[in-house]
Short mmCIF file of C-alpha atoms (C1' of nucleotides) in Angstrom, two decimals:
data_model
loop_
_atom_site.label_atom_id
_atom_site.label_comp_id
_atom_site.label_asym_id
_atom_site.label_seq_id
_atom_site.Cartn_x
_atom_site.Cartn_y
_atom_site.Cartn_z
CA MET R 1 0.80 0.99 2.18
CA LYS R 2 -0.61 -1.02 4.55
CA THR R 3 1.06 -3.53 6.23
CA LYS R 4 -0.75 -4.55 8.72
CA LYS R 5 -0.23 -7.95 11.06
CA LYS R 6 1.45 -11.24 9.76
CA LEU R 7 4.20 -9.53 7.47
CA PRO R 8 7.07 -10.79 8.86
CA GLU R 9 10.03 -8.47 10.07
CA CYS R 10 12.05 -7.27 7.14
CA PRO R 11 13.59 -4.43 5.92
CA VAL R 12 11.48 -3.79 2.64
CA ALA R 13 8.35 -4.49 4.75
CA THR R 14 9.44 -1.62 7.42
CA THR R 15 10.09 0.31 4.40
CA VAL R 16 6.87 -0.12 2.95
CA SER R 17 4.81 0.58 6.07
CA LEU R 18 6.51 3.65 6.77
CA ILE R 19 5.87 5.21 3.60
CA GLY R 20 3.31 2.54 1.69
CA SER R 21 0.44 4.30 1.82
CA LYS R 22 -1.66 6.29 -0.49
CA TRP R 23 -0.59 9.92 -0.16
CA LYS R 24 2.71 9.94 1.42
CA LEU R 25 5.18 9.33 -1.33
CA LEU R 26 3.81 11.93 -3.06
CA ILE R 27 3.73 14.33 0.06
CA LEU R 28 7.51 13.27 0.60
CA ARG R 29 8.33 14.27 -2.97
CA ASN R 30 6.99 17.65 -2.12
CA LEU R 31 8.51 18.17 0.81
CA ILE R 32 11.89 16.67 0.44
CA LYS R 33 12.44 19.87 -1.89
CA ARG R 34 11.20 22.54 0.71
CA PRO R 35 9.20 23.42 3.90
CA TRP R 36 5.68 23.48 2.87
CA ARG R 37 2.37 24.91 4.49
CA PHE R 38 -0.99 22.94 5.46
CA ASN R 39 -2.83 23.99 2.84
CA GLU R 40 -0.43 24.74 0.34
CA LEU R 41 0.15 21.39 0.38
CA MET R 42 -3.58 20.56 0.18
CA ARG R 43 -3.98 22.40 -2.71
CA SER R 44 -1.05 20.80 -4.60
CA LEU R 45 -2.04 17.31 -3.69
CA ASP R 46 -5.36 17.13 -6.01
CA GLY R 47 -8.50 15.05 -4.55
CA ILE R 48 -6.52 14.27 -1.21
CA SER R 49 -9.24 14.89 1.89
CA GLN R 50 -8.22 17.33 5.00
CA LYS R 51 -8.30 13.86 7.16
CA VAL R 52 -6.16 11.88 5.17
CA LEU R 53 -3.24 14.62 4.72
CA THR R 54 -3.70 15.49 8.30
CA THR R 55 -3.03 11.28 8.89
CA SER R 56 -0.51 10.78 6.98
CA LEU R 57 1.49 13.85 8.39
CA ARG R 58 0.88 12.47 11.65
CA GLU R 59 2.12 9.42 11.25
CA LEU R 60 5.30 10.70 8.83
CA GLN R 61 6.35 13.08 11.69
CA SER R 62 5.74 10.29 15.02
CA ASP R 63 7.84 8.11 12.52
CA GLY R 64 10.57 10.78 12.31
CA ILE R 65 10.54 11.33 8.70
CA ILE R 66 9.04 14.77 8.65
CA TYR R 67 8.74 17.51 11.69
CA ARG R 68 6.37 19.85 12.30
CA LYS R 69 6.97 23.55 13.07
CA ASP R 70 4.09 25.82 14.66
CA TYR R 71 4.63 28.81 14.61
CA GLN R 72 1.83 29.86 17.44
CA CYS R 73 0.98 33.01 15.95
CA ASN R 74 -2.74 33.95 15.01
CA PRO R 75 -3.75 33.64 11.67
CA PRO R 76 -2.04 30.03 12.52
CA LYS R 77 0.88 29.07 10.59
CA VAL R 78 2.69 25.57 11.06
CA GLU R 79 5.30 24.47 8.51
CA TYR R 80 6.11 20.67 7.48
CA GLY R 81 9.81 19.79 6.39
CA ILE R 82 11.60 16.43 6.26
CA THR R 83 14.16 15.48 8.50
CA ASP R 84 17.21 14.23 8.14
CA LEU R 85 16.37 10.58 8.66
CA GLY R 86 13.30 11.71 6.32
CA LEU R 87 15.94 12.69 3.51
CA HIS R 88 17.58 9.49 3.08
CA LEU R 89 14.09 8.22 1.07
CA GLN R 90 15.46 10.81 -2.10
CA VAL R 91 17.36 8.12 -3.73
CA LEU R 92 14.25 5.30 -3.15
CA LEU R 93 11.95 8.22 -4.43
CA ASP R 94 13.84 8.83 -7.41
CA GLN R 95 14.55 5.53 -8.31
CA MET R 96 10.62 4.75 -8.10
CA ALA R 97 10.02 7.23 -10.40
CA ALA R 98 12.82 5.97 -12.41
CA PHE R 99 11.27 2.85 -12.66
CA GLY R 100 7.27 3.98 -13.25
CA ASP R 101 9.14 6.37 -16.22
CA TYR R 102 10.67 3.01 -17.89
CA TYR R 103 8.06 0.84 -17.03
CA LYS R 104 5.80 3.12 -18.89
CA SER R 105 8.42 3.52 -21.77
CA GLN R 106 8.34 -0.31 -22.04
CA ILE R 107 4.43 -0.08 -21.55
CA MET H 1 -0.50 -0.77 -2.86
CA LYS H 2 -3.60 0.32 -2.59
CA THR H 3 -3.30 2.85 -5.29
CA LYS H 4 -6.94 3.14 -6.75
CA LYS H 5 -8.60 6.08 -8.30
CA LYS H 6 -7.50 10.17 -7.63
CA LEU H 7 -3.88 9.61 -7.37
CA PRO H 8 -2.27 11.90 -9.80
CA GLU H 9 -0.69 10.23 -13.29
CA CYS H 10 2.95 10.61 -12.06
CA PRO H 11 6.03 7.96 -11.93
CA VAL H 12 6.19 7.13 -8.42
CA ALA H 13 2.67 6.40 -8.43
CA THR H 14 2.87 3.84 -11.37
CA THR H 15 5.63 2.30 -9.32
CA VAL H 16 3.61 2.03 -6.32
CA SER H 17 0.47 0.93 -7.75
CA LEU H 18 2.80 -2.05 -9.48
CA ILE H 19 4.40 -3.35 -6.36
CA GLY H 20 2.13 -1.71 -3.66
CA SER H 21 0.23 -4.21 -2.67
CA LYS H 22 1.05 -6.20 1.09
CA TRP H 23 2.62 -9.06 -0.40
CA LYS H 24 4.18 -8.32 -3.53
CA LEU H 25 7.46 -7.22 -2.51
CA LEU H 26 8.37 -10.27 -0.73
CA ILE H 27 7.16 -12.46 -3.83
CA LEU H 28 9.62 -10.27 -5.59
CA ARG H 29 12.49 -10.34 -3.58
CA ASN H 30 11.95 -14.61 -4.03
CA LEU H 31 11.70 -14.13 -7.54
CA ILE H 32 14.80 -11.96 -8.55
CA LYS H 33 16.82 -14.45 -7.12
CA ARG H 34 15.80 -17.36 -8.76
CA PRO H 35 12.59 -19.08 -10.31
CA TRP H 36 10.30 -20.86 -7.80
CA ARG H 37 7.43 -23.01 -7.89
CA PHE H 38 3.80 -22.13 -6.62
CA ASN H 39 3.67 -24.11 -3.42
CA GLU H 40 7.72 -23.54 -2.82
CA LEU H 41 6.49 -19.86 -2.58
CA MET H 42 4.10 -20.33 -0.34
CA ARG H 43 5.76 -22.31 2.01
CA SER H 44 8.08 -19.16 2.27
CA LEU H 45 6.12 -16.80 2.76
CA ASP H 46 4.47 -17.21 6.38
CA GLY H 47 1.17 -16.31 6.74
CA ILE H 48 -0.11 -15.94 3.15
CA SER H 49 -2.86 -17.70 1.70
CA GLN H 50 -3.48 -19.18 -1.53
CA LYS H 51 -5.98 -16.58 -2.80
CA VAL H 52 -3.66 -13.78 -2.07
CA LEU H 53 -0.68 -15.26 -3.58
CA THR H 54 -2.71 -16.25 -6.60
CA THR H 55 -3.84 -12.82 -6.94
CA SER H 56 -0.58 -10.80 -6.80
CA LEU H 57 1.33 -13.37 -8.57
CA ARG H 58 -1.20 -13.10 -11.82
CA GLU H 59 -1.51 -9.63 -11.15
CA LEU H 60 2.59 -8.87 -11.38
CA GLN H 61 2.83 -10.94 -14.35
CA SER H 62 -0.47 -9.47 -16.13
CA ASP H 63 1.93 -6.67 -15.23
CA GLY H 64 4.90 -8.24 -17.13
CA ILE H 65 7.08 -8.11 -13.92
CA ILE H 66 7.40 -11.57 -13.48
CA TYR H 67 6.56 -14.42 -15.73
CA ARG H 68 4.35 -17.98 -15.48
CA LYS H 69 5.90 -21.63 -17.28
CA ASP H 70 3.37 -24.02 -17.11
CA TYR H 71 5.00 -27.59 -17.88
CA GLN H 72 1.53 -28.82 -18.73
CA CYS H 73 2.50 -32.39 -16.99
CA ASN H 74 1.04 -34.47 -14.32
CA PRO H 75 1.35 -34.04 -11.59
CA PRO H 76 1.13 -30.33 -12.30
CA LYS H 77 4.04 -28.15 -12.39
CA VAL H 78 4.61 -24.50 -12.30
CA GLU H 79 7.44 -22.20 -12.05
CA TYR H 80 6.94 -18.54 -11.49
CA GLY H 81 10.10 -15.84 -12.30
CA ILE H 82 11.04 -12.69 -12.94
CA THR H 83 10.99 -10.80 -16.22
CA ASP H 84 13.75 -8.56 -17.78
CA LEU H 85 11.12 -5.64 -16.73
CA GLY H 86 11.06 -6.83 -13.57
CA LEU H 87 14.83 -6.94 -12.82
CA HIS H 88 14.57 -3.59 -13.21
CA LEU H 89 13.20 -3.40 -9.51
CA GLN H 90 16.27 -5.08 -7.91
CA VAL H 91 18.25 -1.59 -6.71
CA LEU H 92 15.01 -0.62 -5.73
CA LEU H 93 14.07 -3.46 -3.63
CA ASP H 94 18.09 -3.28 -2.26
CA GLN H 95 17.38 0.39 -1.34
CA MET H 96 14.09 -0.27 0.22
CA ALA H 97 16.00 -2.81 2.44
CA ALA H 98 18.51 -0.50 2.99
CA PHE H 99 16.22 2.35 4.25
CA GLY H 100 14.51 0.01 6.35
CA ASP H 101 17.75 -1.41 8.04
CA TYR H 102 19.06 2.53 8.17
CA TYR H 103 15.55 3.32 9.95
CA LYS H 104 16.12 0.88 12.66
CA SER H 105 19.26 1.25 13.54
CA GLN H 106 18.21 5.28 14.04
CA ILE H 107 15.39 3.83 15.84
"C1'" DC A 1 -4.93 29.04 8.47
"C1'" DA A 2 -5.03 24.66 10.57
"C1'" DG A 3 -6.79 21.50 11.72
"C1'" DT A 4 -11.28 18.20 14.55
"C1'" DA A 5 -15.83 15.24 14.51
"C1'" DT A 6 -18.01 11.97 12.05
"C1'" DC A 7 -20.50 8.68 9.50
"C1'" DC A 8 -19.96 5.68 5.72
"C1'" DC A 9 -18.13 2.65 2.04
"C1'" DC A 10 -15.48 -0.14 -0.56
"C1'" DC A 11 -11.46 -2.46 -1.61
"C1'" DT A 12 -7.90 -5.39 0.34
"C1'" DT A 13 -6.88 -9.43 2.77
"C1'" DG A 14 -8.43 -13.61 4.98
"C1'" DA A 15 -10.14 -18.29 6.01
"C1'" DT A 16 -12.44 -22.14 4.10
"C1'" DA A 17 -13.98 -25.54 1.41
"C1'" DC A 18 -13.43 -27.95 -2.80
"C1'" DT A 19 -11.23 -29.48 -7.82
"C1'" DG A 20 -8.21 -30.89 -12.17
"C1'" DC J 1 0.46 -29.59 -7.23
"C1'" DA J 2 -1.35 -26.00 -8.30
"C1'" DG J 3 -5.14 -23.95 -8.11
"C1'" DT J 4 -10.45 -22.10 -8.19
"C1'" DA J 5 -15.09 -20.75 -5.31
"C1'" DT J 6 -17.27 -18.23 -1.65
"C1'" DC J 7 -17.85 -15.90 2.12
"C1'" DA J 8 -16.83 -12.32 5.57
"C1'" DA J 9 -14.11 -8.82 8.13
"C1'" DG J 10 -11.68 -4.97 8.78
"C1'" DG J 11 -9.61 -0.74 8.04
"C1'" DG J 12 -7.68 2.72 5.19
"C1'" DG J 13 -9.80 6.14 2.81
"C1'" DG J 14 -13.45 9.84 1.75
"C1'" DA J 15 -17.59 13.34 1.90
"C1'" DT J 16 -19.16 16.71 5.25
"C1'" DA J 17 -19.74 19.68 8.66
"C1'" DC J 18 -17.88 22.28 12.54
"C1'" DT J 19 -13.80 25.03 15.13
"C1'" DG J 20 -10.16 28.04 17.49
#
DNA sequence: CAGTATCCCCCTTGATACTG
DNA sequence: CAGTATCAAGGGGGATACTG
């Protein structure tokens, strides 16, 4: 999301700044299940551009939420997966999905 | 946040579209505690503009997450509070705060 | 396969002024 | 007090082309 300048330092805002951008939660929902390769992720996220996927992955990686493993082979093979730290987001994702479902059921 | 067009329909994305913009979570954190008046909220959210606060409140209201009660008096008095539906976000907010804290503790 | 490199748009956010 | 009305800026997101 989206946290820029003047947001006060607070735990909630920290979390949003880490995972609040447009595609990150969807990326994480995949990576929490198992490791994925780059193009595999591309195909699974309909509508995402390469640039945005790359940017999102880089940010999540530098924030320590996912890892990137480059097999250094040819043809290239890179694997993305969740870190122990990122695994702590599982409950959060579940709760967000739960609220989304509940919300829709209430219209 | 920030969910615009091509995000697939999924519960997680629904939740983000409802509460993912810059200030909404901070507004909700206040309103979940008790009802607040407009200027009271303004003062509590350092850096927010009137326009953004108004817009955020209107959206949250039309999404059924908060209510707006106009006392129709002079001087004006308006009260904002959480709805039953919005109250379901409590756990989510707590979890987000918890992850934010945990994240900072792990650096 | 797994990316860079550009260019550009639009939407959110913001600053300021004014009002019932 | 509780807003509305404008105008402006910035950057996240997107489209397209190219590469080791």
